[in-house]
mmCIF file of C-alpha atoms in Angstrom:
data_model
loop_
_atom_site.group_PDB
_atom_site.id
_atom_site.type_symbol
_atom_site.label_atom_id
_atom_site.label_comp_id
_atom_site.label_asym_id
_atom_site.label_seq_id
_atom_site.Cartn_x
_atom_site.Cartn_y
_atom_site.Cartn_z
ATOM 1 C CA UNK A 25 -145.373 -191.068 -63.593
ATOM 2 C CA UNK A 26 -144.640 -187.396 -63.016
ATOM 3 C CA UNK A 27 -141.320 -185.968 -64.132
ATOM 4 C CA UNK A 28 -138.619 -185.244 -61.570
ATOM 5 C CA UNK A 29 -136.971 -182.342 -63.286
ATOM 6 C CA UNK A 30 -138.997 -179.410 -61.937
ATOM 7 C CA UNK A 31 -138.694 -176.099 -63.691
ATOM 8 C CA UNK A 32 -138.270 -173.473 -60.902
ATOM 9 C CA UNK A 33 -136.926 -170.439 -62.812
ATOM 10 C CA UNK A 34 -136.475 -169.408 -66.456
ATOM 11 C CA UNK A 35 -135.227 -166.235 -68.087
ATOM 12 C CA UNK A 36 -134.639 -164.954 -71.582
ATOM 13 C CA UNK A 37 -132.594 -161.857 -72.129
ATOM 14 C CA UNK A 38 -134.723 -159.399 -74.034
ATOM 15 C CA UNK A 39 -132.334 -156.438 -73.769
ATOM 16 C CA UNK A 40 -128.599 -156.298 -72.889
ATOM 17 C CA UNK A 41 -127.592 -156.037 -69.301
ATOM 18 C CA UNK A 42 -124.190 -156.029 -67.535
ATOM 19 C CA UNK A 43 -125.469 -158.749 -65.187
ATOM 20 C CA UNK A 44 -128.490 -160.934 -64.319
ATOM 21 C CA UNK A 45 -129.411 -163.617 -61.867
ATOM 22 C CA UNK A 46 -131.102 -166.956 -62.203
ATOM 23 C CA UNK A 47 -132.583 -168.002 -58.880
ATOM 24 C CA UNK A 48 -131.420 -165.453 -56.307
ATOM 25 C CA UNK A 49 -134.698 -164.839 -54.594
ATOM 26 C CA UNK A 50 -136.005 -161.196 -54.983
ATOM 27 C CA UNK A 51 -132.734 -160.289 -56.858
ATOM 28 C CA UNK A 52 -133.595 -162.812 -59.609
ATOM 29 C CA UNK A 53 -133.948 -161.415 -63.109
ATOM 30 C CA UNK A 54 -137.201 -163.151 -63.821
ATOM 31 C CA UNK A 55 -140.515 -162.696 -62.103
ATOM 32 C CA UNK A 56 -140.208 -166.060 -60.346
ATOM 33 C CA UNK A 57 -138.142 -164.684 -57.422
ATOM 34 C CA UNK A 58 -137.077 -168.247 -56.892
ATOM 35 C CA UNK A 59 -134.467 -168.937 -54.206
ATOM 36 C CA UNK A 60 -132.562 -172.271 -54.396
ATOM 37 C CA UNK A 61 -133.471 -173.826 -51.046
ATOM 38 C CA UNK A 62 -133.669 -177.307 -49.504
ATOM 39 C CA UNK A 63 -136.836 -178.229 -51.437
ATOM 40 C CA UNK A 64 -134.302 -179.991 -53.767
ATOM 41 C CA UNK A 65 -130.903 -181.435 -53.078
ATOM 42 C CA UNK A 66 -129.483 -180.861 -56.491
ATOM 43 C CA UNK A 67 -130.309 -178.113 -59.060
ATOM 44 C CA UNK A 68 -129.572 -178.233 -62.774
ATOM 45 C CA UNK A 69 -129.145 -175.023 -64.862
ATOM 46 C CA UNK A 70 -129.384 -175.328 -68.627
ATOM 47 C CA UNK A 71 -128.656 -172.349 -70.792
ATOM 48 C CA UNK A 72 -128.001 -171.439 -74.422
ATOM 49 C CA UNK A 73 -127.504 -168.748 -76.911
ATOM 50 C CA UNK A 74 -125.335 -166.595 -74.565
ATOM 51 C CA UNK A 75 -123.372 -163.932 -76.396
ATOM 52 C CA UNK A 76 -122.204 -160.360 -75.696
ATOM 53 C CA UNK A 77 -122.477 -156.869 -77.075
ATOM 54 C CA UNK A 78 -118.673 -156.420 -77.020
ATOM 55 C CA UNK A 79 -116.507 -158.853 -79.212
ATOM 56 C CA UNK A 80 -114.108 -160.837 -76.944
ATOM 57 C CA UNK A 81 -115.788 -160.144 -73.761
ATOM 58 C CA UNK A 82 -116.737 -162.923 -71.221
ATOM 59 C CA UNK A 83 -119.910 -163.973 -69.316
ATOM 60 C CA UNK A 84 -118.516 -164.955 -65.846
ATOM 61 C CA UNK A 85 -120.461 -166.318 -62.999
ATOM 62 C CA UNK A 86 -120.788 -165.939 -59.298
ATOM 63 C CA UNK A 87 -123.120 -167.448 -56.683
ATOM 64 C CA UNK A 88 -125.724 -165.278 -54.857
ATOM 65 C CA UNK A 89 -125.883 -165.345 -51.024
ATOM 66 C CA UNK A 90 -129.161 -166.420 -49.447
ATOM 67 C CA UNK A 91 -128.545 -163.864 -46.710
ATOM 68 C CA UNK A 92 -129.151 -160.884 -48.972
ATOM 69 C CA UNK A 93 -129.562 -162.224 -52.514
ATOM 70 C CA UNK A 94 -126.405 -160.512 -53.681
ATOM 71 C CA UNK A 95 -123.557 -162.008 -55.704
ATOM 72 C CA UNK A 96 -120.595 -163.193 -53.496
ATOM 73 C CA UNK A 97 -117.661 -161.318 -55.070
ATOM 74 C CA UNK A 98 -115.055 -162.384 -52.467
ATOM 75 C CA UNK A 99 -111.913 -164.066 -53.720
ATOM 76 C CA UNK A 100 -112.907 -167.520 -52.713
ATOM 77 C CA UNK A 101 -113.719 -169.255 -56.056
ATOM 78 C CA UNK A 102 -111.519 -172.163 -57.219
ATOM 79 C CA UNK A 103 -112.153 -173.826 -60.432
ATOM 80 C CA UNK A 104 -110.755 -176.572 -62.818
ATOM 81 C CA UNK A 105 -111.757 -177.462 -66.307
ATOM 82 C CA UNK A 106 -110.578 -179.401 -69.422
ATOM 83 C CA UNK A 107 -111.008 -177.296 -72.634
ATOM 84 C CA UNK A 108 -111.263 -179.537 -75.659
ATOM 85 C CA UNK A 109 -110.659 -177.536 -78.754
ATOM 86 C CA UNK A 110 -111.660 -178.732 -82.185
ATOM 87 C CA UNK A 111 -108.637 -177.056 -83.810
ATOM 88 C CA UNK A 112 -105.764 -177.309 -81.369
ATOM 89 C CA UNK A 113 -104.475 -179.250 -78.343
ATOM 90 C CA UNK A 114 -106.674 -179.680 -75.368
ATOM 91 C CA UNK A 115 -105.906 -177.274 -72.485
ATOM 92 C CA UNK A 116 -106.084 -177.659 -68.670
ATOM 93 C CA UNK A 117 -107.425 -174.459 -67.224
ATOM 94 C CA UNK A 118 -107.549 -173.852 -63.472
ATOM 95 C CA UNK A 119 -107.409 -171.059 -60.950
ATOM 96 C CA UNK A 120 -107.698 -170.392 -57.222
ATOM 97 C CA UNK A 121 -108.931 -167.606 -55.099
ATOM 98 C CA UNK A 122 -110.668 -165.684 -57.861
ATOM 99 C CA UNK A 123 -113.545 -163.464 -57.349
ATOM 100 C CA UNK A 124 -115.587 -165.129 -60.129
ATOM 101 C CA UNK A 125 -115.668 -168.412 -62.285
ATOM 102 C CA UNK A 126 -114.309 -167.571 -65.534
ATOM 103 C CA UNK A 127 -115.523 -168.423 -69.027
ATOM 104 C CA UNK A 128 -114.017 -168.132 -72.469
ATOM 105 C CA UNK A 129 -114.336 -165.030 -74.612
ATOM 106 C CA UNK A 130 -117.536 -164.724 -76.691
ATOM 107 C CA UNK A 131 -118.675 -162.952 -79.726
ATOM 108 C CA UNK A 132 -121.667 -160.789 -80.575
ATOM 109 C CA UNK A 133 -123.830 -163.277 -82.518
ATOM 110 C CA UNK A 134 -125.240 -166.694 -81.973
ATOM 111 C CA UNK A 135 -122.430 -168.579 -83.823
ATOM 112 C CA UNK A 136 -119.996 -167.192 -81.184
ATOM 113 C CA UNK A 137 -121.981 -168.069 -78.102
ATOM 114 C CA UNK A 138 -121.984 -170.552 -75.376
ATOM 115 C CA UNK A 139 -124.360 -173.146 -73.934
ATOM 116 C CA UNK A 140 -124.249 -175.839 -71.393
ATOM 117 C CA UNK A 141 -125.423 -177.556 -68.193
ATOM 118 C CA UNK A 142 -124.413 -176.667 -64.594
ATOM 119 C CA UNK A 143 -125.218 -178.916 -61.703
ATOM 120 C CA UNK A 144 -125.418 -177.106 -58.271
ATOM 121 C CA UNK A 145 -124.628 -178.994 -55.095
ATOM 122 C CA UNK A 146 -124.891 -177.908 -51.475
ATOM 123 C CA UNK A 147 -126.172 -174.466 -52.350
ATOM 124 C CA UNK A 148 -128.838 -174.226 -49.562
ATOM 125 C CA UNK A 149 -126.581 -175.795 -46.961
ATOM 126 C CA UNK A 150 -125.029 -173.042 -44.736
ATOM 127 C CA UNK A 151 -122.442 -175.271 -43.257
ATOM 128 C CA UNK A 152 -120.962 -176.647 -46.600
ATOM 129 C CA UNK A 153 -119.114 -175.053 -49.436
ATOM 130 C CA UNK A 154 -121.133 -174.618 -52.635
ATOM 131 C CA UNK A 155 -120.047 -176.765 -55.660
ATOM 132 C CA UNK A 156 -120.835 -176.881 -59.293
ATOM 133 C CA UNK A 157 -120.031 -179.290 -62.064
ATOM 134 C CA UNK A 158 -120.405 -177.991 -65.635
ATOM 135 C CA UNK A 159 -120.330 -179.105 -69.248
ATOM 136 C CA UNK A 160 -120.264 -176.352 -71.895
ATOM 137 C CA UNK A 161 -119.786 -175.869 -75.610
ATOM 138 C CA UNK A 162 -118.193 -172.594 -76.298
ATOM 139 C CA UNK A 163 -117.410 -170.947 -79.697
ATOM 140 C CA UNK A 164 -115.273 -167.935 -79.063
ATOM 141 C CA UNK A 165 -114.998 -164.652 -80.985
ATOM 142 C CA UNK A 166 -111.847 -165.921 -82.743
ATOM 143 C CA UNK A 167 -113.751 -168.164 -83.556
ATOM 144 C CA UNK A 168 -112.585 -171.458 -81.950
ATOM 145 C CA UNK A 169 -114.915 -174.176 -80.593
ATOM 146 C CA UNK A 170 -114.259 -175.903 -77.353
ATOM 147 C CA UNK A 171 -115.956 -178.237 -75.051
ATOM 148 C CA UNK A 172 -115.454 -177.441 -71.402
ATOM 149 C CA UNK A 173 -115.807 -179.870 -68.607
ATOM 150 C CA UNK A 174 -115.055 -179.455 -64.929
ATOM 151 C CA UNK A 175 -116.141 -177.995 -61.642
ATOM 152 C CA UNK A 176 -115.696 -175.132 -59.277
ATOM 153 C CA UNK A 177 -116.332 -174.314 -55.608
ATOM 154 C CA UNK A 178 -117.049 -171.219 -53.574
ATOM 155 C CA UNK A 179 -114.950 -171.923 -50.410
ATOM 156 C CA UNK A 180 -117.330 -170.106 -47.950
ATOM 157 C CA UNK A 181 -119.612 -171.998 -45.655
ATOM 158 C CA UNK A 182 -122.834 -170.233 -46.325
ATOM 159 C CA UNK A 183 -126.131 -170.751 -48.013
ATOM 160 C CA UNK A 184 -126.262 -169.696 -51.681
ATOM 161 C CA UNK A 185 -129.433 -169.341 -53.690
ATOM 162 C CA UNK A 186 -128.648 -168.508 -57.281
ATOM 163 C CA UNK A 187 -126.218 -167.895 -60.061
ATOM 164 C CA UNK A 188 -125.203 -164.460 -61.323
ATOM 165 C CA UNK A 189 -123.899 -164.143 -64.892
ATOM 166 C CA UNK A 190 -122.059 -160.820 -65.497
ATOM 167 C CA UNK A 191 -120.025 -159.365 -68.300
ATOM 168 C CA UNK A 192 -116.457 -158.498 -67.831
ATOM 169 C CA UNK A 193 -116.927 -155.735 -70.296
ATOM 170 C CA UNK A 194 -120.070 -154.304 -71.726
ATOM 171 C CA UNK A 195 -123.291 -156.237 -71.612
ATOM 172 C CA UNK A 196 -124.530 -159.683 -72.131
ATOM 173 C CA UNK A 197 -126.911 -159.268 -75.077
ATOM 174 C CA UNK A 198 -128.552 -162.662 -75.381
ATOM 175 C CA UNK A 199 -129.245 -165.898 -73.431
ATOM 176 C CA UNK A 200 -131.856 -168.345 -72.424
ATOM 177 C CA UNK A 201 -131.800 -169.910 -69.020
ATOM 178 C CA UNK A 202 -133.814 -172.685 -67.295
ATOM 179 C CA UNK A 203 -133.223 -173.785 -63.736
ATOM 180 C CA UNK A 204 -134.554 -177.072 -62.531
ATOM 181 C CA UNK A 205 -134.825 -178.727 -59.136
ATOM 182 C CA UNK A 206 -134.227 -182.543 -59.143
ATOM 183 C CA UNK A 207 -137.155 -183.918 -57.159
ATOM 184 C CA UNK A 208 -136.194 -185.882 -54.046
ATOM 185 C CA UNK B 8 -137.782 -182.765 -70.906
ATOM 186 C CA UNK B 9 -139.459 -182.384 -67.557
ATOM 187 C CA UNK B 10 -140.998 -185.782 -67.951
ATOM 188 C CA UNK B 11 -137.970 -187.613 -68.895
ATOM 189 C CA UNK B 12 -136.329 -187.855 -65.476
ATOM 190 C CA UNK B 13 -138.214 -189.864 -63.003
ATOM 191 C CA UNK B 14 -137.466 -190.240 -59.337
ATOM 192 C CA UNK B 15 -136.975 -193.718 -58.055
ATOM 193 C CA UNK B 16 -135.443 -193.639 -54.571
ATOM 194 C CA UNK B 17 -133.403 -191.496 -52.249
ATOM 195 C CA UNK B 18 -131.257 -192.438 -49.231
ATOM 196 C CA UNK B 19 -130.106 -189.838 -46.651
ATOM 197 C CA UNK B 20 -127.222 -190.646 -44.363
ATOM 198 C CA UNK B 21 -127.838 -189.311 -40.868
ATOM 199 C CA UNK B 22 -125.513 -191.475 -38.874
ATOM 200 C CA UNK B 23 -122.073 -192.929 -39.575
ATOM 201 C CA UNK B 24 -122.011 -195.607 -42.190
ATOM 202 C CA UNK B 25 -119.029 -197.493 -43.804
ATOM 203 C CA UNK B 26 -121.239 -198.710 -46.654
ATOM 204 C CA UNK B 27 -124.676 -197.892 -48.068
ATOM 205 C CA UNK B 28 -126.815 -200.207 -50.111
ATOM 206 C CA UNK B 29 -129.300 -198.731 -52.355
ATOM 207 C CA UNK B 30 -131.437 -201.625 -53.391
ATOM 208 C CA UNK B 31 -134.288 -202.276 -55.899
ATOM 209 C CA UNK B 32 -133.571 -199.290 -58.152
ATOM 210 C CA UNK B 33 -132.669 -200.841 -61.410
ATOM 211 C CA UNK B 34 -135.349 -202.567 -63.284
ATOM 212 C CA UNK B 35 -136.653 -203.305 -66.752
ATOM 213 C CA UNK B 36 -138.401 -199.895 -66.650
ATOM 214 C CA UNK B 37 -135.299 -197.982 -67.649
ATOM 215 C CA UNK B 38 -132.067 -198.634 -69.502
ATOM 216 C CA UNK B 39 -130.337 -195.364 -68.166
ATOM 217 C CA UNK B 40 -130.204 -194.113 -64.624
ATOM 218 C CA UNK B 41 -128.892 -190.892 -63.118
ATOM 219 C CA UNK B 42 -127.560 -191.151 -59.626
ATOM 220 C CA UNK B 43 -126.799 -187.944 -57.768
ATOM 221 C CA UNK B 44 -124.945 -187.446 -54.449
ATOM 222 C CA UNK B 45 -125.129 -184.262 -52.452
ATOM 223 C CA UNK B 46 -123.265 -183.295 -49.242
ATOM 224 C CA UNK B 47 -121.270 -186.503 -48.670
ATOM 225 C CA UNK B 48 -119.351 -185.694 -45.514
ATOM 226 C CA UNK B 49 -117.383 -187.296 -42.739
ATOM 227 C CA UNK B 50 -116.899 -186.543 -39.027
ATOM 228 C CA UNK B 51 -113.186 -186.000 -39.528
ATOM 229 C CA UNK B 52 -110.722 -186.909 -42.370
ATOM 230 C CA UNK B 53 -111.348 -187.897 -45.900
ATOM 231 C CA UNK B 54 -112.615 -191.074 -47.314
ATOM 232 C CA UNK B 55 -113.045 -192.370 -50.845
ATOM 233 C CA UNK B 56 -116.580 -192.991 -52.117
ATOM 234 C CA UNK B 57 -116.335 -196.115 -54.124
ATOM 235 C CA UNK B 58 -119.114 -198.404 -55.588
ATOM 236 C CA UNK B 59 -120.048 -201.870 -56.551
ATOM 237 C CA UNK B 60 -123.150 -203.306 -58.121
ATOM 238 C CA UNK B 61 -125.727 -205.443 -56.344
ATOM 239 C CA UNK B 62 -127.200 -208.382 -58.311
ATOM 240 C CA UNK B 63 -130.952 -209.361 -58.444
ATOM 241 C CA UNK B 64 -130.367 -211.787 -55.605
ATOM 242 C CA UNK B 65 -129.173 -209.007 -53.304
ATOM 243 C CA UNK B 66 -125.552 -209.967 -53.331
ATOM 244 C CA UNK B 67 -122.817 -207.342 -53.731
ATOM 245 C CA UNK B 68 -120.622 -208.133 -56.770
ATOM 246 C CA UNK B 69 -116.997 -208.122 -55.629
ATOM 247 C CA UNK B 70 -115.316 -210.044 -58.499
ATOM 248 C CA UNK B 71 -112.449 -208.365 -60.419
ATOM 249 C CA UNK B 72 -114.627 -207.326 -63.344
ATOM 250 C CA UNK B 73 -114.599 -203.551 -62.885
ATOM 251 C CA UNK B 74 -112.633 -201.207 -64.939
ATOM 252 C CA UNK B 75 -112.525 -197.432 -64.695
ATOM 253 C CA UNK B 76 -110.653 -194.275 -65.817
ATOM 254 C CA UNK B 77 -111.007 -190.748 -64.751
ATOM 255 C CA UNK B 78 -109.361 -187.486 -65.060
ATOM 256 C CA UNK B 79 -108.739 -185.408 -61.933
ATOM 257 C CA UNK B 80 -109.024 -181.777 -62.625
ATOM 258 C CA UNK B 81 -107.188 -179.923 -59.894
ATOM 259 C CA UNK B 82 -107.666 -176.311 -59.108
ATOM 260 C CA UNK B 83 -104.062 -176.031 -57.875
ATOM 261 C CA UNK B 84 -101.888 -178.535 -59.688
ATOM 262 C CA UNK B 85 -101.312 -180.541 -62.816
ATOM 263 C CA UNK B 86 -104.278 -182.727 -63.620
ATOM 264 C CA UNK B 87 -104.011 -186.453 -63.011
ATOM 265 C CA UNK B 88 -105.241 -189.584 -64.768
ATOM 266 C CA UNK B 89 -106.252 -192.742 -63.117
ATOM 267 C CA UNK B 90 -106.782 -196.142 -64.990
ATOM 268 C CA UNK B 91 -107.861 -199.359 -63.466
ATOM 269 C CA UNK B 92 -108.427 -202.850 -65.007
ATOM 270 C CA UNK B 93 -109.901 -205.797 -63.224
ATOM 271 C CA UNK B 94 -110.427 -204.264 -59.874
ATOM 272 C CA UNK B 95 -113.261 -205.236 -57.429
ATOM 273 C CA UNK B 96 -115.027 -201.765 -57.287
ATOM 274 C CA UNK B 97 -115.289 -198.507 -59.072
ATOM 275 C CA UNK B 98 -112.832 -196.145 -57.417
ATOM 276 C CA UNK B 99 -113.911 -192.835 -56.228
ATOM 277 C CA UNK B 100 -117.278 -193.138 -57.841
ATOM 278 C CA UNK B 101 -118.470 -189.975 -55.970
ATOM 279 C CA UNK B 102 -115.050 -188.517 -55.251
ATOM 280 C CA UNK B 103 -113.723 -187.985 -51.743
ATOM 281 C CA UNK B 104 -115.973 -187.127 -48.795
ATOM 282 C CA UNK B 105 -114.487 -185.032 -46.076
ATOM 283 C CA UNK B 106 -115.346 -183.187 -42.739
ATOM 284 C CA UNK B 107 -116.347 -179.652 -41.920
ATOM 285 C CA UNK B 108 -117.618 -177.596 -44.893
ATOM 286 C CA UNK B 109 -115.829 -179.924 -47.319
ATOM 287 C CA UNK B 110 -117.213 -183.134 -48.962
ATOM 288 C CA UNK B 111 -118.198 -184.470 -52.240
ATOM 289 C CA UNK B 112 -121.125 -184.380 -54.731
ATOM 290 C CA UNK B 113 -121.846 -185.636 -58.209
ATOM 291 C CA UNK B 114 -124.279 -186.445 -61.040
ATOM 292 C CA UNK B 115 -123.452 -189.727 -62.526
ATOM 293 C CA UNK B 116 -125.156 -192.042 -65.022
ATOM 294 C CA UNK B 117 -125.332 -195.817 -65.122
ATOM 295 C CA UNK B 118 -126.240 -197.677 -68.294
ATOM 296 C CA UNK B 119 -127.730 -201.109 -68.725
ATOM 297 C CA UNK B 120 -127.503 -202.352 -65.195
ATOM 298 C CA UNK B 121 -130.595 -204.569 -65.286
ATOM 299 C CA UNK B 122 -130.370 -206.191 -68.745
ATOM 300 C CA UNK B 123 -127.745 -208.802 -69.437
ATOM 301 C CA UNK B 124 -125.164 -206.483 -71.036
ATOM 302 C CA UNK B 125 -122.096 -204.999 -69.458
ATOM 303 C CA UNK B 126 -122.904 -202.179 -67.132
ATOM 304 C CA UNK B 127 -121.243 -198.818 -67.859
ATOM 305 C CA UNK B 128 -121.130 -195.527 -66.062
ATOM 306 C CA UNK B 129 -120.305 -191.894 -66.671
ATOM 307 C CA UNK B 130 -119.144 -189.723 -63.768
ATOM 308 C CA UNK B 131 -119.031 -186.072 -63.054
ATOM 309 C CA UNK B 132 -118.175 -185.177 -59.556
ATOM 310 C CA UNK B 133 -116.650 -182.404 -57.458
ATOM 311 C CA UNK B 134 -115.054 -182.530 -53.983
ATOM 312 C CA UNK B 135 -113.338 -180.491 -51.438
ATOM 313 C CA UNK B 136 -110.892 -182.471 -49.356
ATOM 314 C CA UNK B 137 -108.268 -181.190 -47.052
ATOM 315 C CA UNK B 138 -108.213 -177.832 -48.680
ATOM 316 C CA UNK B 139 -107.785 -179.343 -52.120
ATOM 317 C CA UNK B 140 -110.595 -179.092 -54.817
ATOM 318 C CA UNK B 141 -110.996 -181.619 -57.502
ATOM 319 C CA UNK B 142 -113.565 -182.230 -60.351
ATOM 320 C CA UNK B 143 -113.464 -185.884 -61.581
ATOM 321 C CA UNK B 144 -114.668 -186.742 -64.996
ATOM 322 C CA UNK B 145 -114.616 -190.454 -65.736
ATOM 323 C CA UNK B 146 -115.959 -193.669 -66.951
ATOM 324 C CA UNK B 147 -116.447 -197.196 -65.756
ATOM 325 C CA UNK B 148 -117.611 -200.652 -66.827
ATOM 326 C CA UNK B 149 -118.518 -203.841 -65.016
ATOM 327 C CA UNK B 150 -117.594 -206.584 -67.467
ATOM 328 C CA UNK B 151 -120.149 -209.200 -66.606
ATOM 329 C CA UNK B 152 -123.649 -209.707 -68.101
ATOM 330 C CA UNK B 153 -125.093 -210.014 -64.646
ATOM 331 C CA UNK B 154 -128.532 -208.356 -64.094
ATOM 332 C CA UNK B 155 -128.150 -205.823 -61.287
ATOM 333 C CA UNK B 156 -130.804 -204.200 -59.211
ATOM 334 C CA UNK B 157 -128.904 -201.890 -56.877
ATOM 335 C CA UNK B 158 -125.694 -200.105 -56.000
ATOM 336 C CA UNK B 159 -123.438 -200.510 -53.009
ATOM 337 C CA UNK B 160 -121.483 -197.507 -51.909
ATOM 338 C CA UNK B 161 -118.423 -198.160 -49.818
ATOM 339 C CA UNK B 162 -116.434 -195.764 -47.709
ATOM 340 C CA UNK B 163 -114.038 -198.340 -46.237
ATOM 341 C CA UNK B 164 -110.696 -197.679 -48.060
ATOM 342 C CA UNK B 165 -109.511 -195.020 -45.509
ATOM 343 C CA UNK B 166 -111.502 -196.413 -42.577
ATOM 344 C CA UNK B 167 -113.539 -193.196 -42.195
ATOM 345 C CA UNK B 168 -117.215 -193.461 -42.132
ATOM 346 C CA UNK B 169 -119.514 -191.103 -43.963
ATOM 347 C CA UNK B 170 -121.868 -189.267 -41.628
ATOM 348 C CA UNK B 171 -124.066 -187.173 -43.892
ATOM 349 C CA UNK B 172 -125.304 -186.803 -47.415
ATOM 350 C CA UNK B 173 -128.124 -187.813 -49.798
ATOM 351 C CA UNK B 174 -128.028 -190.196 -52.749
ATOM 352 C CA UNK B 175 -130.913 -190.132 -55.256
ATOM 353 C CA UNK B 176 -131.605 -192.478 -58.182
ATOM 354 C CA UNK B 177 -133.608 -191.484 -61.192
ATOM 355 C CA UNK B 178 -134.744 -193.274 -64.317
ATOM 356 C CA UNK B 179 -134.176 -191.577 -67.642
ATOM 357 C CA UNK B 180 -137.008 -192.252 -70.069
#
């Protein structure tokens, strides 16, 4: 039986950049030019080895708009997550009306990187908000290791087609990304 | 990895339903299943998306053998915990559906539904409901050794039908 996780985009960072896009149609950073569309109901992004060129900076995310493939930077992102630290009390982290979905600070080498899985829901549906759930493992520049679980929403009824990762300072120096559609 | 998730069945809701049976999806072929929901919505106000199991005779299992626990991660308020023992369904299995651009979605796992062991689930959902946004992370168990072949979704707690959405079931090899 054929598998139902269909690889639709993949990208490995070969040189640092302040931002890049997985999916996102013609704005995508790979050569696939894949746009998340209704071919699949649910998409899954797996990534690893994401670290920065500036110690303590963050790799934040936004969703890209199907209308023009650009990242939506409006202040309409809400998120909630549980951060499970190995060395301290767990921490509830949430925010509303942000212009991005935040992450923890990262370092400049693999041991201070993050990885995880993001599920994308409703992205192609122009009449629904775009949701994600995410499970991450993050070792910060401190270093502290935390598991992060939770979700986020872009409260704009529009079609979205990709995920932009961007640095709050400097560049993202490393990362490997694979985007899958779940066959329906 | 691409060969390890195998599509079994999908159901798309196109007209109002208070329940949805997804039958003949669990079998001896797999021990672990992923069940996804996307775009669960209503025509108006919110409804809870709960679940029960269906046995191999096609009967919905409604005895008080369901336990669950979940954390409600709220974007705008203190997080909440919910714990239930001996109830007749898994609460908010796919969160809370709602109308307009809101609604619910999730990617859950079900373990051992077909063999004669307890049936467990792991849940990871997100919903937008009445201007509130919640991620749920939870677990559930059905404490009987019944062989189950399907799942019964129920949207009846708040008397609001679900009018849209797609549920898909995959086997994990």
